[in-house]
């Protein structure tokens, strides 16, 4: 995956109903898809296909986190520590 594809990748994942969040400034996580149980397997397969299509992204972790924070999809580390 290239840096310019980060927004497109994130939009594709979010369109499946799968939450994607930055945690602090260094980590991002895929959360469990918020879809009816009968759609769960289909969504898991869609997310897998999207990840395969875009390819390796570890080298873009900070770019992905920065973009997620930019669009308001983040949880700060101090919030987690309090819970």
PDB file of N, CA and C in Angstrom:
ATOM      1  N   UNK A   1       0.849  -1.168   0.000  1.00  0.00           N
ATOM      2  CA  UNK A   1       0.000   0.000   0.000  1.00  0.00           C
ATOM      3  C   UNK A   1       0.894   1.231   0.000  1.00  0.00           C
ATOM      4  N   UNK A   2       0.429   2.253  -0.676  1.00  0.00           N
ATOM      5  CA  UNK A   2       1.152   3.521  -0.714  1.00  0.00           C
ATOM      6  C   UNK A   2       0.461   4.534   0.200  1.00  0.00           C
ATOM      7  N   UNK A   3       1.206   5.502   0.669  1.00  0.00           N
ATOM      8  CA  UNK A   3       0.689   6.520   1.580  1.00  0.00           C
ATOM      9  C   UNK A   3      -0.563   7.206   1.015  1.00  0.00           C
ATOM     10  N   UNK A   4      -0.578   7.436  -0.281  1.00  0.00           N
ATOM     11  CA  UNK A   4      -1.720   8.123  -0.900  1.00  0.00           C
ATOM     12  C   UNK A   4      -2.996   7.293  -0.847  1.00  0.00           C
ATOM     13  N   UNK A   5      -2.882   5.990  -0.578  1.00  0.00           N
ATOM     14  CA  UNK A   5      -4.043   5.106  -0.531  1.00  0.00           C
ATOM     15  C   UNK A   5      -4.664   4.987   0.862  1.00  0.00           C
ATOM     16  N   UNK A   6      -4.053   5.602   1.855  1.00  0.00           N
ATOM     17  CA  UNK A   6      -4.552   5.476   3.233  1.00  0.00           C
ATOM     18  C   UNK A   6      -6.015   5.901   3.352  1.00  0.00           C
ATOM     19  N   UNK A   7      -6.415   7.091   2.880  1.00  0.00           N
ATOM     20  CA  UNK A   7      -7.833   7.470   3.021  1.00  0.00           C
ATOM     21  C   UNK A   7      -8.786   6.497   2.316  1.00  0.00           C
ATOM     22  N   UNK A   8      -8.402   6.043   1.138  1.00  0.00           N
ATOM     23  CA  UNK A   8      -9.224   5.106   0.375  1.00  0.00           C
ATOM     24  C   UNK A   8      -9.358   3.772   1.117  1.00  0.00           C
ATOM     25  N   UNK A   9      -8.262   3.288   1.680  1.00  0.00           N
ATOM     26  CA  UNK A   9      -8.272   2.055   2.455  1.00  0.00           C
ATOM     27  C   UNK A   9      -9.205   2.186   3.656  1.00  0.00           C
ATOM     28  N   UNK A  10      -9.062   3.266   4.393  1.00  0.00           N
ATOM     29  CA  UNK A  10      -9.888   3.474   5.588  1.00  0.00           C
ATOM     30  C   UNK A  10     -11.355   3.582   5.213  1.00  0.00           C
ATOM     31  N   UNK A  11     -11.662   4.334   4.160  1.00  0.00           N
ATOM     32  CA  UNK A  11     -13.055   4.456   3.715  1.00  0.00           C
ATOM     33  C   UNK A  11     -13.637   3.097   3.338  1.00  0.00           C
ATOM     34  N   UNK A  12     -12.840   2.268   2.670  1.00  0.00           N
ATOM     35  CA  UNK A  12     -13.317   0.939   2.262  1.00  0.00           C
ATOM     36  C   UNK A  12     -13.618   0.073   3.482  1.00  0.00           C
ATOM     37  N   UNK A  13     -12.748   0.103   4.478  1.00  0.00           N
ATOM     38  CA  UNK A  13     -12.971  -0.685   5.698  1.00  0.00           C
ATOM     39  C   UNK A  13     -14.212  -0.179   6.425  1.00  0.00           C
ATOM     40  N   UNK A  14     -14.319   1.124   6.604  1.00  0.00           N
ATOM     41  CA  UNK A  14     -15.465   1.689   7.314  1.00  0.00           C
ATOM     42  C   UNK A  14     -16.773   1.399   6.593  1.00  0.00           C
ATOM     43  N   UNK A  15     -16.752   1.353   5.270  1.00  0.00           N
ATOM     44  CA  UNK A  15     -17.960   1.079   4.493  1.00  0.00           C
ATOM     45  C   UNK A  15     -18.512  -0.321   4.748  1.00  0.00           C
ATOM     46  N   UNK A  16     -17.692  -1.215   5.256  1.00  0.00           N
ATOM     47  CA  UNK A  16     -18.158  -2.574   5.565  1.00  0.00           C
ATOM     48  C   UNK A  16     -18.944  -2.628   6.869  1.00  0.00           C
ATOM     49  N   UNK A  17     -18.861  -1.557   7.663  1.00  0.00           N
ATOM     50  CA  UNK A  17     -19.485  -1.565   8.988  1.00  0.00           C
ATOM     51  C   UNK A  17     -18.512  -1.948  10.081  1.00  0.00           C
ATOM     52  N   UNK A  18     -17.244  -2.080   9.712  1.00  0.00           N
ATOM     53  CA  UNK A  18     -16.209  -2.446  10.681  1.00  0.00           C
ATOM     54  C   UNK A  18     -15.554  -1.182  11.225  1.00  0.00           C
ATOM     55  N   UNK A  19     -15.677  -0.922  12.517  1.00  0.00           N
ATOM     56  CA  UNK A  19     -15.029   0.254  13.093  1.00  0.00           C
ATOM     57  C   UNK A  19     -13.507   0.136  13.036  1.00  0.00           C
ATOM     58  N   UNK A  20     -12.868   1.227  12.756  1.00  0.00           N
ATOM     59  CA  UNK A  20     -11.415   1.320  12.711  1.00  0.00           C
ATOM     60  C   UNK A  20     -11.063   2.568  13.508  1.00  0.00           C
ATOM     61  N   UNK A  21     -10.234   2.406  14.546  1.00  0.00           N
ATOM     62  CA  UNK A  21      -9.928   3.518  15.449  1.00  0.00           C
ATOM     63  C   UNK A  21      -8.437   3.606  15.722  1.00  0.00           C
ATOM     64  N   UNK A  22      -7.959   4.843  15.851  1.00  0.00           N
ATOM     65  CA  UNK A  22      -6.603   5.065  16.347  1.00  0.00           C
ATOM     66  C   UNK A  22      -6.677   5.025  17.867  1.00  0.00           C
ATOM     67  N   UNK A  23      -5.658   4.463  18.470  1.00  0.00           N
ATOM     68  CA  UNK A  23      -5.541   4.454  19.926  1.00  0.00           C
ATOM     69  C   UNK A  23      -4.244   5.187  20.230  1.00  0.00           C
ATOM     70  N   UNK A  24      -4.381   6.386  20.774  1.00  0.00           N
ATOM     71  CA  UNK A  24      -3.207   7.220  20.987  1.00  0.00           C
ATOM     72  C   UNK A  24      -2.658   7.683  19.653  1.00  0.00           C
ATOM     73  N   UNK A  25      -1.332   7.723  19.553  1.00  0.00           N
ATOM     74  CA  UNK A  25      -0.680   8.220  18.345  1.00  0.00           C
ATOM     75  C   UNK A  25       0.132   7.148  17.630  1.00  0.00           C
ATOM     76  N   UNK A  26       0.097   5.921  18.132  1.00  0.00           N
ATOM     77  CA  UNK A  26       0.958   4.887  17.568  1.00  0.00           C
ATOM     78  C   UNK A  26       0.252   3.617  17.117  1.00  0.00           C
ATOM     79  N   UNK A  27      -1.018   3.455  17.462  1.00  0.00           N
ATOM     80  CA  UNK A  27      -1.698   2.181  17.223  1.00  0.00           C
ATOM     81  C   UNK A  27      -3.066   2.439  16.604  1.00  0.00           C
ATOM     82  N   UNK A  28      -3.482   1.527  15.753  1.00  0.00           N
ATOM     83  CA  UNK A  28      -4.867   1.529  15.300  1.00  0.00           C
ATOM     84  C   UNK A  28      -5.411   0.117  15.421  1.00  0.00           C
ATOM     85  N   UNK A  29      -6.728   0.018  15.583  1.00  0.00           N
ATOM     86  CA  UNK A  29      -7.355  -1.288  15.773  1.00  0.00           C
ATOM     87  C   UNK A  29      -8.616  -1.404  14.931  1.00  0.00           C
ATOM     88  N   UNK A  30      -8.851  -2.635  14.493  1.00  0.00           N
ATOM     89  CA  UNK A  30     -10.118  -2.994  13.871  1.00  0.00           C
ATOM     90  C   UNK A  30     -11.003  -3.490  15.003  1.00  0.00           C
ATOM     91  N   UNK A  31     -12.187  -2.963  15.126  1.00  0.00           N
ATOM     92  CA  UNK A  31     -13.110  -3.455  16.140  1.00  0.00           C
ATOM     93  C   UNK A  31     -14.050  -4.468  15.492  1.00  0.00           C
ATOM     94  N   UNK A  32     -14.814  -5.147  16.304  1.00  0.00           N
ATOM     95  CA  UNK A  32     -15.765  -6.116  15.772  1.00  0.00           C
ATOM     96  C   UNK A  32     -16.802  -5.392  14.926  1.00  0.00           C
ATOM     97  N   UNK A  33     -17.121  -5.958  13.793  1.00  0.00           N
ATOM     98  CA  UNK A  33     -18.088  -5.356  12.880  1.00  0.00           C
ATOM     99  C   UNK A  33     -19.432  -5.172  13.572  1.00  0.00           C
ATOM    100  N   UNK A  34     -20.022  -4.019  13.378  1.00  0.00           N
ATOM    101  CA  UNK A  34     -21.318  -3.701  13.961  1.00  0.00           C
ATOM    102  C   UNK A  34     -22.399  -3.998  12.913  1.00  0.00           C
ATOM    103  N   UNK A  35     -22.596  -5.280  12.663  1.00  0.00           N
ATOM    104  CA  UNK A  35     -23.557  -5.730  11.655  1.00  0.00           C
ATOM    105  C   UNK A  35     -24.381  -6.875  12.236  1.00  0.00           C
ATOM    106  N   UNK A  36     -25.544  -7.123  11.640  1.00  0.00           N
ATOM    107  CA  UNK A  36     -26.340  -8.266  12.112  1.00  0.00           C
ATOM    108  C   UNK A  36     -25.544  -9.562  11.995  1.00  0.00           C
ATOM    109  N   UNK A  37     -25.795 -10.471  12.880  1.00  0.00           N
ATOM    110  CA  UNK A  37     -25.047 -11.724  12.949  1.00  0.00           C
ATOM    111  C   UNK A  37     -25.068 -12.465  11.614  1.00  0.00           C
ATOM    112  N   UNK A  38     -26.163 -12.390  10.901  1.00  0.00           N
ATOM    113  CA  UNK A  38     -26.243 -13.096   9.619  1.00  0.00           C
ATOM    114  C   UNK A  38     -25.335 -12.484   8.543  1.00  0.00           C
ATOM    115  N   UNK A  39     -24.863 -11.256   8.762  1.00  0.00           N
ATOM    116  CA  UNK A  39     -23.950 -10.595   7.816  1.00  0.00           C
ATOM    117  C   UNK A  39     -22.494 -10.664   8.263  1.00  0.00           C
ATOM    118  N   UNK A  40     -22.250 -11.197   9.449  1.00  0.00           N
ATOM    119  CA  UNK A  40     -20.910 -11.147  10.029  1.00  0.00           C
ATOM    120  C   UNK A  40     -19.850 -11.831   9.151  1.00  0.00           C
ATOM    121  N   UNK A  41     -20.103 -13.054   8.707  1.00  0.00           N
ATOM    122  CA  UNK A  41     -19.117 -13.772   7.883  1.00  0.00           C
ATOM    123  C   UNK A  41     -18.837 -13.029   6.582  1.00  0.00           C
ATOM    124  N   UNK A  42     -19.875 -12.482   5.966  1.00  0.00           N
ATOM    125  CA  UNK A  42     -19.691 -11.730   4.722  1.00  0.00           C
ATOM    126  C   UNK A  42     -18.800 -10.521   4.951  1.00  0.00           C
ATOM    127  N   UNK A  43     -19.030  -9.804   6.046  1.00  0.00           N
ATOM    128  CA  UNK A  43     -18.243  -8.605   6.345  1.00  0.00           C
ATOM    129  C   UNK A  43     -16.792  -8.973   6.651  1.00  0.00           C
ATOM    130  N   UNK A  44     -16.586 -10.042   7.408  1.00  0.00           N
ATOM    131  CA  UNK A  44     -15.224 -10.495   7.701  1.00  0.00           C
ATOM    132  C   UNK A  44     -14.492 -10.792   6.394  1.00  0.00           C
ATOM    133  N   UNK A  45     -15.163 -11.444   5.463  1.00  0.00           N
ATOM    134  CA  UNK A  45     -14.548 -11.746   4.166  1.00  0.00           C
ATOM    135  C   UNK A  45     -14.259 -10.472   3.380  1.00  0.00           C
ATOM    136  N   UNK A  46     -15.164  -9.499   3.421  1.00  0.00           N
ATOM    137  CA  UNK A  46     -14.939  -8.232   2.724  1.00  0.00           C
ATOM    138  C   UNK A  46     -13.711  -7.512   3.282  1.00  0.00           C
ATOM    139  N   UNK A  47     -13.595  -7.475   4.605  1.00  0.00           N
ATOM    140  CA  UNK A  47     -12.448  -6.816   5.233  1.00  0.00           C
ATOM    141  C   UNK A  47     -11.160  -7.524   4.840  1.00  0.00           C
ATOM    142  N   UNK A  48     -11.188  -8.847   4.847  1.00  0.00           N
ATOM    143  CA  UNK A  48     -10.006  -9.612   4.445  1.00  0.00           C
ATOM    144  C   UNK A  48      -9.632  -9.291   2.989  1.00  0.00           C
ATOM    145  N   UNK A  49     -10.598  -9.244   2.108  1.00  0.00           N
ATOM    146  CA  UNK A  49     -10.344  -8.935   0.698  1.00  0.00           C
ATOM    147  C   UNK A  49      -9.770  -7.529   0.533  1.00  0.00           C
ATOM    148  N   UNK A  50     -10.292  -6.573   1.274  1.00  0.00           N
ATOM    149  CA  UNK A  50      -9.783  -5.194   1.214  1.00  0.00           C
ATOM    150  C   UNK A  50      -8.326  -5.167   1.673  1.00  0.00           C
ATOM    151  N   UNK A  51      -8.039  -5.835   2.780  1.00  0.00           N
ATOM    152  CA  UNK A  51      -6.664  -5.867   3.292  1.00  0.00           C
ATOM    153  C   UNK A  51      -5.727  -6.528   2.284  1.00  0.00           C
ATOM    154  N   UNK A  52      -6.171  -7.589   1.648  1.00  0.00           N
ATOM    155  CA  UNK A  52      -5.360  -8.253   0.625  1.00  0.00           C
ATOM    156  C   UNK A  52      -5.140  -7.332  -0.576  1.00  0.00           C
ATOM    157  N   UNK A  53      -6.178  -6.635  -0.993  1.00  0.00           N
ATOM    158  CA  UNK A  53      -6.093  -5.753  -2.166  1.00  0.00           C
ATOM    159  C   UNK A  53      -5.081  -4.630  -1.948  1.00  0.00           C
ATOM    160  N   UNK A  54      -5.084  -4.048  -0.754  1.00  0.00           N
ATOM    161  CA  UNK A  54      -4.184  -2.927  -0.483  1.00  0.00           C
ATOM    162  C   UNK A  54      -2.783  -3.387  -0.101  1.00  0.00           C
ATOM    163  N   UNK A  55      -2.668  -4.596   0.387  1.00  0.00           N
ATOM    164  CA  UNK A  55      -1.357  -5.153   0.682  1.00  0.00           C
ATOM    165  C   UNK A  55      -0.747  -4.650   1.985  1.00  0.00           C
ATOM    166  N   UNK A  56       0.547  -4.879   2.098  1.00  0.00           N
ATOM    167  CA  UNK A  56       1.326  -4.550   3.303  1.00  0.00           C
ATOM    168  C   UNK A  56       1.106  -3.085   3.707  1.00  0.00           C
ATOM    169  N   UNK A  57       0.826  -2.885   5.001  1.00  0.00           N
ATOM    170  CA  UNK A  57       0.588  -1.521   5.487  1.00  0.00           C
ATOM    171  C   UNK A  57       1.324  -1.208   6.789  1.00  0.00           C
ATOM    172  N   UNK A  58       2.106  -2.136   7.311  1.00  0.00           N
ATOM    173  CA  UNK A  58       2.824  -1.891   8.568  1.00  0.00           C
ATOM    174  C   UNK A  58       3.697  -0.639   8.491  1.00  0.00           C
ATOM    175  N   UNK A  59       4.304  -0.403   7.334  1.00  0.00           N
ATOM    176  CA  UNK A  59       5.176   0.759   7.164  1.00  0.00           C
ATOM    177  C   UNK A  59       4.392   2.074   7.168  1.00  0.00           C
ATOM    178  N   UNK A  60       3.061   2.001   7.109  1.00  0.00           N
ATOM    179  CA  UNK A  60       2.213   3.192   7.086  1.00  0.00           C
ATOM    180  C   UNK A  60       1.412   3.363   8.376  1.00  0.00           C
ATOM    181  N   UNK A  61       1.790   2.620   9.398  1.00  0.00           N
ATOM    182  CA  UNK A  61       1.024   2.656  10.658  1.00  0.00           C
ATOM    183  C   UNK A  61       0.809   4.074  11.163  1.00  0.00           C
ATOM    184  N   UNK A  62       1.859   4.880  11.206  1.00  0.00           N
ATOM    185  CA  UNK A  62       1.710   6.239  11.725  1.00  0.00           C
ATOM    186  C   UNK A  62       0.865   7.110  10.794  1.00  0.00           C
ATOM    187  N   UNK A  63       0.927   6.866   9.502  1.00  0.00           N
ATOM    188  CA  UNK A  63       0.088   7.601   8.554  1.00  0.00           C
ATOM    189  C   UNK A  63      -1.379   7.226   8.728  1.00  0.00           C
ATOM    190  N   UNK A  64      -1.642   5.947   8.938  1.00  0.00           N
ATOM    191  CA  UNK A  64      -3.012   5.490   9.162  1.00  0.00           C
ATOM    192  C   UNK A  64      -3.554   6.085  10.459  1.00  0.00           C
ATOM    193  N   UNK A  65      -2.758   6.046  11.512  1.00  0.00           N
ATOM    194  CA  UNK A  65      -3.167   6.627  12.794  1.00  0.00           C
ATOM    195  C   UNK A  65      -3.435   8.128  12.637  1.00  0.00           C
ATOM    196  N   UNK A  66      -2.548   8.828  11.957  1.00  0.00           N
ATOM    197  CA  UNK A  66      -2.715  10.276  11.772  1.00  0.00           C
ATOM    198  C   UNK A  66      -4.004  10.576  11.014  1.00  0.00           C
ATOM    199  N   UNK A  67      -4.292   9.797   9.988  1.00  0.00           N
ATOM    200  CA  UNK A  67      -5.513  10.037   9.215  1.00  0.00           C
ATOM    201  C   UNK A  67      -6.752   9.729  10.061  1.00  0.00           C
ATOM    202  N   UNK A  68      -6.733   8.633  10.799  1.00  0.00           N
ATOM    203  CA  UNK A  68      -7.865   8.318  11.667  1.00  0.00           C
ATOM    204  C   UNK A  68      -8.098   9.429  12.686  1.00  0.00           C
ATOM    205  N   UNK A  69      -7.028   9.959  13.241  1.00  0.00           N
ATOM    206  CA  UNK A  69      -7.166  11.069  14.194  1.00  0.00           C
ATOM    207  C   UNK A  69      -7.733  12.296  13.493  1.00  0.00           C
ATOM    208  N   UNK A  70      -7.284  12.539  12.278  1.00  0.00           N
ATOM    209  CA  UNK A  70      -7.749  13.699  11.503  1.00  0.00           C
ATOM    210  C   UNK A  70      -9.257  13.643  11.262  1.00  0.00           C
ATOM    211  N   UNK A  71      -9.782  12.441  11.046  1.00  0.00           N
ATOM    212  CA  UNK A  71     -11.220  12.320  10.778  1.00  0.00           C
ATOM    213  C   UNK A  71     -12.023  12.037  12.050  1.00  0.00           C
ATOM    214  N   UNK A  72     -11.376  12.142  13.205  1.00  0.00           N
ATOM    215  CA  UNK A  72     -12.079  12.025  14.482  1.00  0.00           C
ATOM    216  C   UNK A  72     -12.317  10.614  14.964  1.00  0.00           C
ATOM    217  N   UNK A  73     -11.601   9.657  14.431  1.00  0.00           N
ATOM    218  CA  UNK A  73     -11.776   8.256  14.835  1.00  0.00           C
ATOM    219  C   UNK A  73     -10.605   7.838  15.706  1.00  0.00           C
ATOM    220  N   UNK A  74     -10.613   8.309  16.965  1.00  0.00           N
ATOM    221  CA  UNK A  74      -9.507   7.982  17.858  1.00  0.00           C
ATOM    222  C   UNK A  74      -9.957   7.975  19.305  1.00  0.00           C
ATOM    223  N   UNK A  75      -9.162   7.274  20.101  1.00  0.00           N
ATOM    224  CA  UNK A  75      -9.290   7.247  21.554  1.00  0.00           C
ATOM    225  C   UNK A  75      -7.907   7.590  22.072  1.00  0.00           C
ATOM    226  N   UNK A  76      -7.825   8.553  22.961  1.00  0.00           N
ATOM    227  CA  UNK A  76      -6.517   8.908  23.508  1.00  0.00           C
ATOM    228  C   UNK A  76      -6.091   7.948  24.599  1.00  0.00           C
ATOM    229  N   UNK A  77      -4.781   7.764  24.718  1.00  0.00           N
ATOM    230  CA  UNK A  77      -4.208   6.852  25.707  1.00  0.00           C
ATOM    231  C   UNK A  77      -4.662   7.155  27.123  1.00  0.00           C
ATOM    232  N   UNK A  78      -4.748   8.431  27.493  1.00  0.00           N
ATOM    233  CA  UNK A  78      -5.127   8.776  28.862  1.00  0.00           C
ATOM    234  C   UNK A  78      -6.576   8.372  29.158  1.00  0.00           C
ATOM    235  N   UNK A  79      -7.423   8.354  28.175  1.00  0.00           N
ATOM    236  CA  UNK A  79      -8.804   7.913  28.352  1.00  0.00           C
ATOM    237  C   UNK A  79      -8.846   6.428  28.688  1.00  0.00           C
ATOM    238  N   UNK A  80      -8.022   5.661  28.048  1.00  0.00           N
ATOM    239  CA  UNK A  80      -7.963   4.219  28.286  1.00  0.00           C
ATOM    240  C   UNK A  80      -7.434   3.926  29.689  1.00  0.00           C
ATOM    241  N   UNK A  81      -6.408   4.670  30.096  1.00  0.00           N
ATOM    242  CA  UNK A  81      -5.789   4.446  31.400  1.00  0.00           C
ATOM    243  C   UNK A  81      -6.775   4.672  32.542  1.00  0.00           C
ATOM    244  N   UNK A  82      -7.759   5.538  32.329  1.00  0.00           N
ATOM    245  CA  UNK A  82      -8.723   5.839  33.372  1.00  0.00           C
ATOM    246  C   UNK A  82      -9.802   4.756  33.508  1.00  0.00           C
ATOM    247  N   UNK A  83      -9.918   3.894  32.517  1.00  0.00           N
ATOM    248  CA  UNK A  83     -11.011   2.901  32.537  1.00  0.00           C
ATOM    249  C   UNK A  83     -10.501   1.550  32.795  1.00  0.00           C
TER     250      UNK A  83
END
